[in-house]
mmCIF file of C-alpha atoms in Angstrom:
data_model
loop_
_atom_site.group_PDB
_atom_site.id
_atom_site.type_symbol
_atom_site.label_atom_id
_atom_site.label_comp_id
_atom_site.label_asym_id
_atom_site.label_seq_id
_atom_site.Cartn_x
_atom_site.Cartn_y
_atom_site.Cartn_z
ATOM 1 C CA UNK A 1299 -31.135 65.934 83.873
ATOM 2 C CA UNK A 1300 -30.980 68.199 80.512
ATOM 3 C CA UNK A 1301 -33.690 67.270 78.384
ATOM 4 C CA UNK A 1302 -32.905 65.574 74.976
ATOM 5 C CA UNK A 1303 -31.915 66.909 72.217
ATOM 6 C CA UNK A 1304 -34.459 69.023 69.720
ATOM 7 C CA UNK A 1305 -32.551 68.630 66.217
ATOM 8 C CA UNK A 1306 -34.301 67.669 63.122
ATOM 9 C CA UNK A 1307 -32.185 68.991 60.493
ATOM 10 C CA UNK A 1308 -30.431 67.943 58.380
ATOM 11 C CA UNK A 1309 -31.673 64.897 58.572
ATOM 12 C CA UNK A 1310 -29.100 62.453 58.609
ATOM 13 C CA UNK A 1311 -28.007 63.951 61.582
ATOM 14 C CA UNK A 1312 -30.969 64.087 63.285
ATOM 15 C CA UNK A 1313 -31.241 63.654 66.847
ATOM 16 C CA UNK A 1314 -34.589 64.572 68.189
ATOM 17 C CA UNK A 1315 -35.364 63.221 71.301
ATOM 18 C CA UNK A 1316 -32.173 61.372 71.783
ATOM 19 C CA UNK A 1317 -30.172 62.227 75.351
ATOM 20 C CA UNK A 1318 -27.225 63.510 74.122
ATOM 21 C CA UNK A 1319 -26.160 65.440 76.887
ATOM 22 C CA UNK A 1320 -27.035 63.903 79.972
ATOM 23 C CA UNK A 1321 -28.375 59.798 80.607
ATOM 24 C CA UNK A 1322 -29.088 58.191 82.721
ATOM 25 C CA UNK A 1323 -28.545 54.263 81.859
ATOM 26 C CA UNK A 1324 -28.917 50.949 83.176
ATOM 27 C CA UNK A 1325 -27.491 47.501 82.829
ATOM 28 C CA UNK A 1326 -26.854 44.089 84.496
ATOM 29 C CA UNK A 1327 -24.795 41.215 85.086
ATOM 30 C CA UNK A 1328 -25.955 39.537 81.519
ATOM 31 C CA UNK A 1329 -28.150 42.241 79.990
ATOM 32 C CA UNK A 1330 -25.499 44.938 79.237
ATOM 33 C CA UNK A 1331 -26.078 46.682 75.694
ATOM 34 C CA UNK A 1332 -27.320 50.533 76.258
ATOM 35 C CA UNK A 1333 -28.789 52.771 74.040
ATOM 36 C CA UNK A 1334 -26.373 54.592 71.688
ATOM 37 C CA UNK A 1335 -25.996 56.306 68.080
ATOM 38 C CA UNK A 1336 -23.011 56.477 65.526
ATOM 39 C CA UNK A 1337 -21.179 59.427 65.388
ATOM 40 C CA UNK A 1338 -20.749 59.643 61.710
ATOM 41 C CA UNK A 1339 -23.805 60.404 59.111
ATOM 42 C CA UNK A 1340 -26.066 59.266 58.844
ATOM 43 C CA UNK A 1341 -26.828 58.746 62.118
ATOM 44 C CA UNK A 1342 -28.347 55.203 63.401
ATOM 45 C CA UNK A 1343 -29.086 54.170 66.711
ATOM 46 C CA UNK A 1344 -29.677 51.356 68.798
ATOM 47 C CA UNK A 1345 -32.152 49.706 71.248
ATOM 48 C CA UNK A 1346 -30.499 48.786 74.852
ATOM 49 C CA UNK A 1347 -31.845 46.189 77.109
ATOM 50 C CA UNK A 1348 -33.329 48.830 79.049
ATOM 51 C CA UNK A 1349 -33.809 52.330 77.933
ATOM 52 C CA UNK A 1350 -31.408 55.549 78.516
ATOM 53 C CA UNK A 1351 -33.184 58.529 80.497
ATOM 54 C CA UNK A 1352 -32.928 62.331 80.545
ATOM 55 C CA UNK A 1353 -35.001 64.961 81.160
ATOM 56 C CA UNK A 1354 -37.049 65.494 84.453
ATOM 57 C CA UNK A 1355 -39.270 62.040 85.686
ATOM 58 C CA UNK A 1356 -39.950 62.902 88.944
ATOM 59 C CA UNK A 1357 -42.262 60.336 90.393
ATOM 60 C CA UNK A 1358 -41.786 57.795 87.726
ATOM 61 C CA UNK A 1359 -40.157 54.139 88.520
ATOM 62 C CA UNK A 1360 -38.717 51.105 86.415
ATOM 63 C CA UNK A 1361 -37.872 47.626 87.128
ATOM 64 C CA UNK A 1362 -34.867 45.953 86.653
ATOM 65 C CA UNK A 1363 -34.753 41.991 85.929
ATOM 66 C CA UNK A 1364 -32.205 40.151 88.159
ATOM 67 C CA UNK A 1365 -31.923 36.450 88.682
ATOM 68 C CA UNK A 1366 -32.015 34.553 91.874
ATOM 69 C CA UNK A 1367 -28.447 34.406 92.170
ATOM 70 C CA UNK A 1368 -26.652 36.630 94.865
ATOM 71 C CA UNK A 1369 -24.029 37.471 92.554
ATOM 72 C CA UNK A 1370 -25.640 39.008 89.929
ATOM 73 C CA UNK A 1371 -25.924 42.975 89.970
ATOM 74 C CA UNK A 1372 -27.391 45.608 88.498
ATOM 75 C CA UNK A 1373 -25.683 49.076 87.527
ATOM 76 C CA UNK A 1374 -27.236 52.763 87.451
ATOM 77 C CA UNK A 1375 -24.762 55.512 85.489
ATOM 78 C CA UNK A 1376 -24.797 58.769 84.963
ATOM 79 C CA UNK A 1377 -23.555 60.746 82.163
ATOM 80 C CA UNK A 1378 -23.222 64.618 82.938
ATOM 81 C CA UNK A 1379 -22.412 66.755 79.589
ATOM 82 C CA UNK A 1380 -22.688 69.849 81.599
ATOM 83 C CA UNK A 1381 -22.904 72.133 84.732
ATOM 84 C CA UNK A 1382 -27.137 72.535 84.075
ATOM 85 C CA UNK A 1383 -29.975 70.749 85.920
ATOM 86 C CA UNK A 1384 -27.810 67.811 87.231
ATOM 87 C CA UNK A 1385 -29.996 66.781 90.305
ATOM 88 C CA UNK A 1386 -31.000 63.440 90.305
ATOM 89 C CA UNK A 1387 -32.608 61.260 93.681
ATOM 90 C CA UNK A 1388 -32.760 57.630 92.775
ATOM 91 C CA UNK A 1389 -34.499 55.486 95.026
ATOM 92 C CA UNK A 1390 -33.156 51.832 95.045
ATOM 93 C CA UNK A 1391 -34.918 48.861 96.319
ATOM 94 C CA UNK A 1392 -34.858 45.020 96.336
ATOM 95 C CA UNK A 1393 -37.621 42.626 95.990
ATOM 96 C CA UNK A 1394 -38.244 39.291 96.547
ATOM 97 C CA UNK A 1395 -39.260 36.919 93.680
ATOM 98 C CA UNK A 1396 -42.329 35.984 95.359
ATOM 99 C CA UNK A 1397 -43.599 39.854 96.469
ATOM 100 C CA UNK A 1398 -46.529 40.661 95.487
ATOM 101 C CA UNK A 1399 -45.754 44.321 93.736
ATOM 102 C CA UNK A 1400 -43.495 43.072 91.303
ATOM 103 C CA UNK A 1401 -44.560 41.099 87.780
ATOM 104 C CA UNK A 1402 -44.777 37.359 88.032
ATOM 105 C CA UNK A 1403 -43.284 37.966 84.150
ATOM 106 C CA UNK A 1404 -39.819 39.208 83.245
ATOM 107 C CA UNK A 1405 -39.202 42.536 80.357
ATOM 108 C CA UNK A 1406 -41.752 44.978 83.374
ATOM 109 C CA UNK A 1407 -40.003 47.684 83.004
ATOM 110 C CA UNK A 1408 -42.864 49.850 84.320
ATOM 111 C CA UNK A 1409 -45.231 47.858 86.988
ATOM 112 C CA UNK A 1410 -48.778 49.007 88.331
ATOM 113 C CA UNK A 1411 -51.424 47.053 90.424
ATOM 114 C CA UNK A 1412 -54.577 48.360 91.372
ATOM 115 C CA UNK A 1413 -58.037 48.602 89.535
ATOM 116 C CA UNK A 1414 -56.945 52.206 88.297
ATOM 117 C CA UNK A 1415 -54.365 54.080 87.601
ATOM 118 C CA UNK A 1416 -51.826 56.459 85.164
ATOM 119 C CA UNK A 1417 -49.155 55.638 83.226
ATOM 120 C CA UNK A 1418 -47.096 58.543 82.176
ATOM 121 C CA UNK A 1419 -44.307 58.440 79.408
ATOM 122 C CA UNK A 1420 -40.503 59.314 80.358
ATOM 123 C CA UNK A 1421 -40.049 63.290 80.370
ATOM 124 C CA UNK A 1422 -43.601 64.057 80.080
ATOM 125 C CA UNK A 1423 -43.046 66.940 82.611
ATOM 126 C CA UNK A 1424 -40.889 68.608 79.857
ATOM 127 C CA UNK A 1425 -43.370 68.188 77.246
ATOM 128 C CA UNK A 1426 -40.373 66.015 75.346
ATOM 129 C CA UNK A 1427 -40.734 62.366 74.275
ATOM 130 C CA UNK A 1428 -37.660 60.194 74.509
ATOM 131 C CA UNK A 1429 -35.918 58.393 71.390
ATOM 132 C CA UNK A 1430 -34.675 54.940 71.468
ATOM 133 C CA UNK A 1431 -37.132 53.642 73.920
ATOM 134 C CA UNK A 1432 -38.283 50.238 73.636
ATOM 135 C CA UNK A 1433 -39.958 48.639 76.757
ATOM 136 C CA UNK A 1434 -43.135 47.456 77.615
ATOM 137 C CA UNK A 1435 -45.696 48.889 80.862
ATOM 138 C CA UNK A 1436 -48.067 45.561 82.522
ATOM 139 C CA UNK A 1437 -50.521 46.362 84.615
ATOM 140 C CA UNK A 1438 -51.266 43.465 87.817
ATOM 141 C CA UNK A 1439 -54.659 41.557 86.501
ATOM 142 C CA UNK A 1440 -56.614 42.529 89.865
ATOM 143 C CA UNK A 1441 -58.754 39.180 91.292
ATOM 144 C CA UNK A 1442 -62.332 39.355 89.505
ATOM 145 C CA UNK A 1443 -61.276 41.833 86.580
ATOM 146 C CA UNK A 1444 -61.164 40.298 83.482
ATOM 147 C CA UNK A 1445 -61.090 42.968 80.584
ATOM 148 C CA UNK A 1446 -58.712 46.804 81.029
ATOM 149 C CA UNK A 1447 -60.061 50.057 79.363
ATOM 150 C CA UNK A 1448 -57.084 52.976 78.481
ATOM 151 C CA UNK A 1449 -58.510 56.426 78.152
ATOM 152 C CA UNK A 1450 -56.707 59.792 77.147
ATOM 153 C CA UNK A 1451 -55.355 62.577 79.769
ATOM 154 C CA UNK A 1452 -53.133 63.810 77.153
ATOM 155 C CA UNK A 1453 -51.757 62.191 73.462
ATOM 156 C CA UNK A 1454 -48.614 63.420 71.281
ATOM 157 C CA UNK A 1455 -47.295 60.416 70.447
ATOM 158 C CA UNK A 1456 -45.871 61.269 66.576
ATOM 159 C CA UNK A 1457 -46.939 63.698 64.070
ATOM 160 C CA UNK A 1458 -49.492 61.101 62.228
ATOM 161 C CA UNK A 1459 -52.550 63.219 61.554
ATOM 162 C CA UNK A 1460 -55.261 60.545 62.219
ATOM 163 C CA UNK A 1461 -57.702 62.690 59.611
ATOM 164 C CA UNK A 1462 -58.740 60.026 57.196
ATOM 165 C CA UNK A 1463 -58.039 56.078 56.767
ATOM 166 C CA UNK A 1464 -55.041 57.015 54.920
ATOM 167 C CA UNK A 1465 -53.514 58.921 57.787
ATOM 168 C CA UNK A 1466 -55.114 56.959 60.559
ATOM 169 C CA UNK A 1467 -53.064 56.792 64.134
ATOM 170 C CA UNK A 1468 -53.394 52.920 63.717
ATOM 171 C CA UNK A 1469 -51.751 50.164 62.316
ATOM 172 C CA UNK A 1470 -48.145 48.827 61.017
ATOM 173 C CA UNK A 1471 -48.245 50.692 57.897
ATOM 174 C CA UNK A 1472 -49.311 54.326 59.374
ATOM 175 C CA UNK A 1473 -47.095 53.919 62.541
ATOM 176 C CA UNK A 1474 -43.748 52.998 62.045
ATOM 177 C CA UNK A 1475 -41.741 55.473 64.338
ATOM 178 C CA UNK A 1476 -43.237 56.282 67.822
ATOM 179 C CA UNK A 1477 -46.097 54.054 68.902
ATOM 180 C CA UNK A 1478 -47.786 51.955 71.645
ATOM 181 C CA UNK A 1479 -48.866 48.091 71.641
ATOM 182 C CA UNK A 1480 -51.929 46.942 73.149
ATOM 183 C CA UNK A 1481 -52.730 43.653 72.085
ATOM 184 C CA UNK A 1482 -56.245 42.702 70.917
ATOM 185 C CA UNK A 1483 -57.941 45.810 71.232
ATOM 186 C CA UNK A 1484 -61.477 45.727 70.793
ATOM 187 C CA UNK A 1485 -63.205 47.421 67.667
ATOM 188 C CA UNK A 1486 -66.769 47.602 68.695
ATOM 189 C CA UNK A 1487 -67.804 49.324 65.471
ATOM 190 C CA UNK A 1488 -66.385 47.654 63.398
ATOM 191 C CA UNK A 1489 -64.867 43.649 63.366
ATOM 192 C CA UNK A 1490 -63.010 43.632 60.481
ATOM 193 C CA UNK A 1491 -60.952 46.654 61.673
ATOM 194 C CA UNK A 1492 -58.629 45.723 64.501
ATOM 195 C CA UNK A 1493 -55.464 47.253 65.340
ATOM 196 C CA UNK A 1494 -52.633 46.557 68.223
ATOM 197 C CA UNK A 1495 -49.875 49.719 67.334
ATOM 198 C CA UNK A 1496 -51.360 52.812 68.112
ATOM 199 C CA UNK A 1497 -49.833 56.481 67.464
ATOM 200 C CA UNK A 1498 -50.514 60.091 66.698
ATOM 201 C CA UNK A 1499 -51.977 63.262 68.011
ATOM 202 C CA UNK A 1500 -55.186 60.903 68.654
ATOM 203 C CA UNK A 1501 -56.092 57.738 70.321
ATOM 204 C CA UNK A 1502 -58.371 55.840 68.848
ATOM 205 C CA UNK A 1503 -59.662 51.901 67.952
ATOM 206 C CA UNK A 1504 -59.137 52.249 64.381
ATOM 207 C CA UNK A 1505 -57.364 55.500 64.255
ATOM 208 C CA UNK A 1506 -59.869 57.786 62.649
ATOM 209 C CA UNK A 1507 -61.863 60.513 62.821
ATOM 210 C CA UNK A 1508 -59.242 63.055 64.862
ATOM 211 C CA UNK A 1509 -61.002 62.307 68.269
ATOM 212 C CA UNK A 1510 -59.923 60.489 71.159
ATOM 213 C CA UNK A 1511 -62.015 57.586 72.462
ATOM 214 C CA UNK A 1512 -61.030 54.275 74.634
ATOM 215 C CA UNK A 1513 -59.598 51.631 74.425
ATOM 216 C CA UNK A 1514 -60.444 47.902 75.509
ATOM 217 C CA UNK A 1515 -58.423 44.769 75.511
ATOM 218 C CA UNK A 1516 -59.429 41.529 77.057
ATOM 219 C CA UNK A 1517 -56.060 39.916 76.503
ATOM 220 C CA UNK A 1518 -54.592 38.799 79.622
ATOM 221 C CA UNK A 1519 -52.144 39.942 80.648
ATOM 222 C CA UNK A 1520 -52.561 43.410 80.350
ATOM 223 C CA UNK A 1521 -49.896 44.572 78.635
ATOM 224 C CA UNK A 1522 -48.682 48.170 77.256
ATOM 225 C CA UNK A 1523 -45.792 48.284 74.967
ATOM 226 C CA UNK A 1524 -44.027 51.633 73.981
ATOM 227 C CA UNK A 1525 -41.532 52.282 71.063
ATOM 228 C CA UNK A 1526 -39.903 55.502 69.440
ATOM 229 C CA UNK A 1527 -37.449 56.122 66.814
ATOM 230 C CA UNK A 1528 -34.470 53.899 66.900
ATOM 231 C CA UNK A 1529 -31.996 57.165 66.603
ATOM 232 C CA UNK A 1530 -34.139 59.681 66.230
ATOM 233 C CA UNK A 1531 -37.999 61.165 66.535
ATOM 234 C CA UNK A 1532 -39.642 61.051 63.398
ATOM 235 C CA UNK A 1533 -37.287 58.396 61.938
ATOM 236 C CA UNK A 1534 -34.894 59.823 59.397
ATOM 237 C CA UNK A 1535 -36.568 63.248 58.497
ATOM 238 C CA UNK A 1536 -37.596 66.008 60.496
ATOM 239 C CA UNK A 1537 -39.185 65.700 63.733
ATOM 240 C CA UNK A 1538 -42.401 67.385 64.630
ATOM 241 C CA UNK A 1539 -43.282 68.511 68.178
ATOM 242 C CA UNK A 1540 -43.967 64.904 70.466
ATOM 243 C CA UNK A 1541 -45.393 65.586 73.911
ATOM 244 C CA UNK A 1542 -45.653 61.504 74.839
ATOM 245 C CA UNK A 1543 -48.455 60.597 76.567
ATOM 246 C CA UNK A 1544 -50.603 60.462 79.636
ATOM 247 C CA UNK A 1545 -52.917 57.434 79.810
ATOM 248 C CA UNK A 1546 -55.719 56.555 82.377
ATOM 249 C CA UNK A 1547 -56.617 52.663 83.201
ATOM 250 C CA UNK A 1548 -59.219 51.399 84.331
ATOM 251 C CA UNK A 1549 -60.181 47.559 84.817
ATOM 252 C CA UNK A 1550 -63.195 46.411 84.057
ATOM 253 C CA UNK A 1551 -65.195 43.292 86.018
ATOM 254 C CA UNK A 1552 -66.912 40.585 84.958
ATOM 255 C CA UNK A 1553 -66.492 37.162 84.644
ATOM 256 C CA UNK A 1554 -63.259 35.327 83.647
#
């Protein structure tokens, strides 16, 4: 599908990131609020139950919460703004309540088992972070692993410089647009420094120096939350370039 929209100015209209062409969105029987923004200025958005997608996520999958009750359903729509890269293969299946590759936890709406593996933000491939995403990634606690390390393949999360403890990529106060979650992440250097929101062009325990070094959470379960700007990259004012993210996992042994 297109890939969003680049706009940063001026910025009460700004729509960076936001698919304003073409979406892709999702809802059920009860959970039917999608992603939208006002058309007047300035412009404010809102969260969805699940998020809207553009762009190209080839590969990429999401889960849908239904109940146990045959009559509930859940609906994929398209919205086509124009004749340009409108090719889309969706791949639909149904799973038990009791299979073993789906969460044991509702709000999954990206799932992955095994000891390792990648977890790749929405339009990645374009080099274009969505807006208005709120959802959260879990990760299957594998039998015997106790403890999950994230490492860097690539970072552009928001435009936070992560220089100096005044512009560290960590933290409420310093991350308030586009960020991750991980809960309880460990600060080996330091105890009194411990963050859970995580953003800029750096991934790090407590944000600073501009260098990218794990992260390691024993909070069960694993857990991996991801949020951007409500209506627009960047909040309110202008955007600056946000790649999203490629993250490795790995999960570490020991005893539980």
């Amino acid at each position: 599908l297109t890939t969003p929209a680049i706009t940063t100015t001026p910025a009460n209209t700004n729509q960076a990131g936001q698919c304003t062409i073409d979406k892709m969105t999702i809802t059920t029987t009860d959970r039917t609020t999608v992603p939208g923004l006002t058309s007047a200025a300035p412009v404010t958005g809102t969260y969805g139950h699940y998020p809207q997608l553009c762009g190209t996520n080839t590969g990429l999958h999401s889960y849908i919460d239904l109940s146990c009750t045959s009559t509930d359903e859940a609906t994929i729509s398209f919205t086509l703004g124009d004749a340009t890269n409108n090719q889309y293969k969706v791949k639909v299946t149904q799973y038990s309540c009791n299979d073993p590759c789906i969460s044991s936890r509702e709000g999954c709406f990206q799932y992955f088992t095994g000891v390792t593996g990648t977890i790749n933000s929405y339009n990645l491939a374009n080099s274009g972070q969505l807006s208005t995403l709120d959802y959260k990634n879990c990760i299957r606690q594998e039998a015997g692993y106790c403890c999950i390390e994230y490492t860097v393949i690539s970072w552009a999360v928001s435009s936070t410089a992560c220089a100096a403890a005044a512009t560290r990529c960590a933290s409420a106060s310093t991350c308030t647009s586009e960020y991750i979650i991980i809960p309880n992440v460990i600060n080996s250097g330091n105890v009194d420094l411990n963050y859970d929101r995580f953003c800029g062009v750096n991934l790090n325990p407590v944000g600073f120096p501009a260098a990218n070094l794990p992260l390691k959470t024993c909070q069960c379960p694993f857990e991996f939350s991801v949020v951007t700007g409500i209506s627009a990259l960047g909040g309110t004012g202008a955007a600056a370039t946000e790649d999203g993210f490629s993250i490795k996992y790995r999960q570490i042994p020991g005893g539980c």
